[in-house]
PDB file of C-alpha atoms in Angstrom:
ATOM      1  CA  MET A   1     -20.680 -27.809   5.090  1.00 47.00           C
ATOM      2  CA  SER A   2     -17.863 -25.892   6.733  1.00 57.00           C
ATOM      3  CA  THR A   3     -14.581 -25.721   4.865  1.00 82.00           C
ATOM      4  CA  ILE A   4     -12.676 -24.353   7.860  1.00 88.00           C
ATOM      5  CA  SER A   5     -12.820 -26.668  10.824  1.00 91.00           C
ATOM      6  CA  ARG A   6     -12.493 -25.794  14.462  1.00 93.00           C
ATOM      7  CA  ASP A   7      -9.339 -27.974  14.620  1.00 94.00           C
ATOM      8  CA  GLU A   8      -7.736 -26.069  11.735  1.00 94.00           C
ATOM      9  CA  VAL A   9      -8.342 -22.737  13.463  1.00 95.00           C
ATOM     10  CA  ALA A  10      -6.910 -24.080  16.714  1.00 95.00           C
ATOM     11  CA  ARG A  11      -3.850 -25.490  14.883  1.00 96.00           C
ATOM     12  CA  VAL A  12      -3.108 -22.227  13.057  1.00 95.00           C
ATOM     13  CA  ALA A  13      -3.600 -20.274  16.284  1.00 96.00           C
ATOM     14  CA  ALA A  14      -1.127 -22.564  18.039  1.00 96.00           C
ATOM     15  CA  LEU A  15       1.397 -22.174  15.208  1.00 96.00           C
ATOM     16  CA  ALA A  16       1.030 -18.408  15.459  1.00 96.00           C
ATOM     17  CA  ARG A  17       1.264 -18.639  19.246  1.00 96.00           C
ATOM     18  CA  ILE A  18      -2.147 -17.042  19.670  1.00 95.00           C
ATOM     19  CA  ASP A  19      -4.003 -18.202  22.747  1.00 95.00           C
ATOM     20  CA  LEU A  20      -7.696 -18.494  21.829  1.00 95.00           C
ATOM     21  CA  ARG A  21     -10.547 -19.436  24.101  1.00 95.00           C
ATOM     22  CA  PRO A  22     -12.877 -22.200  22.823  1.00 94.00           C
ATOM     23  CA  GLU A  23     -15.619 -19.698  21.993  1.00 95.00           C
ATOM     24  CA  GLU A  24     -13.145 -17.613  19.978  1.00 96.00           C
ATOM     25  CA  VAL A  25     -12.095 -20.692  18.004  1.00 95.00           C
ATOM     26  CA  ASP A  26     -15.751 -21.425  17.207  1.00 94.00           C
ATOM     27  CA  ARG A  27     -16.443 -17.814  16.184  1.00 95.00           C
ATOM     28  CA  LEU A  28     -13.307 -17.570  14.002  1.00 95.00           C
ATOM     29  CA  ALA A  29     -14.057 -20.895  12.311  1.00 93.00           C
ATOM     30  CA  GLY A  30     -17.450 -19.517  11.272  1.00 92.00           C
ATOM     31  CA  GLU A  31     -16.041 -16.165  10.141  1.00 95.00           C
ATOM     32  CA  LEU A  32     -13.244 -17.777   8.142  1.00 94.00           C
ATOM     33  CA  ASP A  33     -15.748 -20.124   6.543  1.00 92.00           C
ATOM     34  CA  VAL A  34     -17.786 -17.117   5.359  1.00 93.00           C
ATOM     35  CA  ILE A  35     -14.626 -15.615   3.842  1.00 93.00           C
ATOM     36  CA  VAL A  36     -13.686 -18.857   2.062  1.00 91.00           C
ATOM     37  CA  THR A  37     -17.240 -19.233   0.749  1.00 90.00           C
ATOM     38  CA  SER A  38     -17.205 -15.659  -0.578  1.00 90.00           C
ATOM     39  CA  ILE A  39     -13.904 -16.244  -2.356  1.00 87.00           C
ATOM     40  CA  ALA A  40     -15.300 -19.419  -3.900  1.00 87.00           C
ATOM     41  CA  LYS A  41     -18.266 -17.411  -5.267  1.00 87.00           C
ATOM     42  CA  VAL A  42     -15.902 -14.859  -6.812  1.00 82.00           C
ATOM     43  CA  ASN A  43     -13.892 -17.666  -8.397  1.00 81.00           C
ATOM     44  CA  GLN A  44     -17.073 -19.019 -10.003  1.00 82.00           C
ATOM     45  CA  VAL A  45     -17.733 -15.639 -11.610  1.00 80.00           C
ATOM     46  CA  ALA A  46     -14.131 -15.017 -12.648  1.00 73.00           C
ATOM     47  CA  THR A  47     -14.073 -16.742 -16.028  1.00 78.00           C
ATOM     48  CA  PRO A  48     -11.276 -16.529 -18.619  1.00 80.00           C
ATOM     49  CA  ASP A  49     -13.223 -13.926 -20.614  1.00 81.00           C
ATOM     50  CA  VAL A  50     -13.311 -11.549 -17.619  1.00 75.00           C
ATOM     51  CA  PRO A  51      -9.984  -9.703 -17.410  1.00 76.00           C
ATOM     52  CA  ALA A  52      -8.269  -9.435 -14.043  1.00 76.00           C
ATOM     53  CA  THR A  53      -8.260  -5.939 -12.584  1.00 78.00           C
ATOM     54  CA  SER A  54      -6.320  -4.235  -9.870  1.00 79.00           C
ATOM     55  CA  HIS A  55      -8.549  -1.158  -9.847  1.00 80.00           C
ATOM     56  CA  PRO A  56     -12.295  -0.760 -10.429  1.00 81.00           C
ATOM     57  CA  LEU A  57     -11.802   2.049 -12.957  1.00 83.00           C
ATOM     58  CA  PRO A  58      -9.456   2.119 -15.943  1.00 80.00           C
ATOM     59  CA  MET A  59      -6.253   3.889 -15.046  1.00 79.00           C
ATOM     60  CA  THR A  60      -4.283   6.036 -17.463  1.00 81.00           C
ATOM     61  CA  ASN A  61      -1.070   7.928 -17.027  1.00 79.00           C
ATOM     62  CA  VAL A  62      -2.010  11.518 -16.215  1.00 78.00           C
ATOM     63  CA  PHE A  63       1.533  12.855 -16.264  1.00 85.00           C
ATOM     64  CA  ARG A  64       2.888  14.934 -19.115  1.00 83.00           C
ATOM     65  CA  GLU A  65       5.703  13.672 -21.258  1.00 86.00           C
ATOM     66  CA  ASP A  66       9.120  14.287 -19.748  1.00 88.00           C
ATOM     67  CA  VAL A  67      10.576  16.625 -22.356  1.00 92.00           C
ATOM     68  CA  PRO A  68      13.889  18.340 -21.617  1.00 93.00           C
ATOM     69  CA  VAL A  69      13.752  22.126 -21.880  1.00 93.00           C
ATOM     70  CA  PRO A  70      16.494  24.706 -21.447  1.00 95.00           C
ATOM     71  CA  ALA A  71      17.204  25.676 -17.841  1.00 93.00           C
ATOM     72  CA  LEU A  72      16.261  29.103 -16.538  1.00 93.00           C
ATOM     73  CA  PRO A  73      19.055  31.663 -16.520  1.00 93.00           C
ATOM     74  CA  VAL A  74      20.817  31.798 -13.136  1.00 92.00           C
ATOM     75  CA  ALA A  75      20.070  35.517 -12.800  1.00 92.00           C
ATOM     76  CA  ASP A  76      16.325  34.884 -13.198  1.00 93.00           C
ATOM     77  CA  VAL A  77      16.364  32.104 -10.599  1.00 92.00           C
ATOM     78  CA  LEU A  78      18.309  34.164  -8.066  1.00 93.00           C
ATOM     79  CA  ALA A  79      16.195  37.277  -8.656  1.00 92.00           C
ATOM     80  CA  GLY A  80      13.588  36.058  -6.145  1.00 88.00           C
ATOM     81  CA  ALA A  81      16.124  34.890  -3.561  1.00 91.00           C
ATOM     82  CA  PRO A  82      16.637  36.965  -0.404  1.00 91.00           C
ATOM     83  CA  ASP A  83      20.412  36.771  -0.875  1.00 92.00           C
ATOM     84  CA  SER A  84      22.920  35.159  -3.226  1.00 92.00           C
ATOM     85  CA  GLN A  85      26.672  34.828  -3.582  1.00 92.00           C
ATOM     86  CA  ASP A  86      28.758  33.591  -6.525  1.00 92.00           C
ATOM     87  CA  GLY A  87      25.640  32.490  -8.456  1.00 91.00           C
ATOM     88  CA  LYS A  88      24.277  30.417  -5.550  1.00 92.00           C
ATOM     89  CA  PHE A  89      21.601  30.849  -2.910  1.00 93.00           C
ATOM     90  CA  LEU A  90      23.031  32.295   0.284  1.00 92.00           C
ATOM     91  CA  VAL A  91      21.352  30.960   3.407  1.00 90.00           C
ATOM     92  CA  PRO A  92      22.110  31.394   7.091  1.00 87.00           C
ATOM     93  CA  GLN A  93      24.406  28.802   8.583  1.00 84.00           C
ATOM     94  CA  ILE A  94      22.486  26.450  10.870  1.00 85.00           C
ATOM     95  CA  LEU A  95      25.282  24.128  11.900  1.00 84.00           C
ATOM     96  CA  GLY A  96      28.330  25.197  13.853  1.00 75.00           C
ATOM     97  CA  GLU A  97      30.662  24.162  11.010  1.00 68.00           C
ATOM     98  CA  GLU A  98      32.809  26.260   8.718  1.00 61.00           C
TER      99      GLU A  98
END
């Protein structure tokens, strides 16, 4: 027995302003019925002792702890820079502003 009727598909299509031909309504009613039936099967299997999951594999945090450490000395940071001025990186001006 179909849980999604042809009339329901036509009504939702009209609400969404989707113009469907009669054969499309028939096809979609069948496809949506398969989807609803599949969801019903999953609901039968999903019992209270089966935990809900959002991912098929257990997920753990793979990031290291965020531990503050002393900053690098400015001289060490600027040692690899092409140019510096007053303890800052010196880059070419790209905008026509002062």
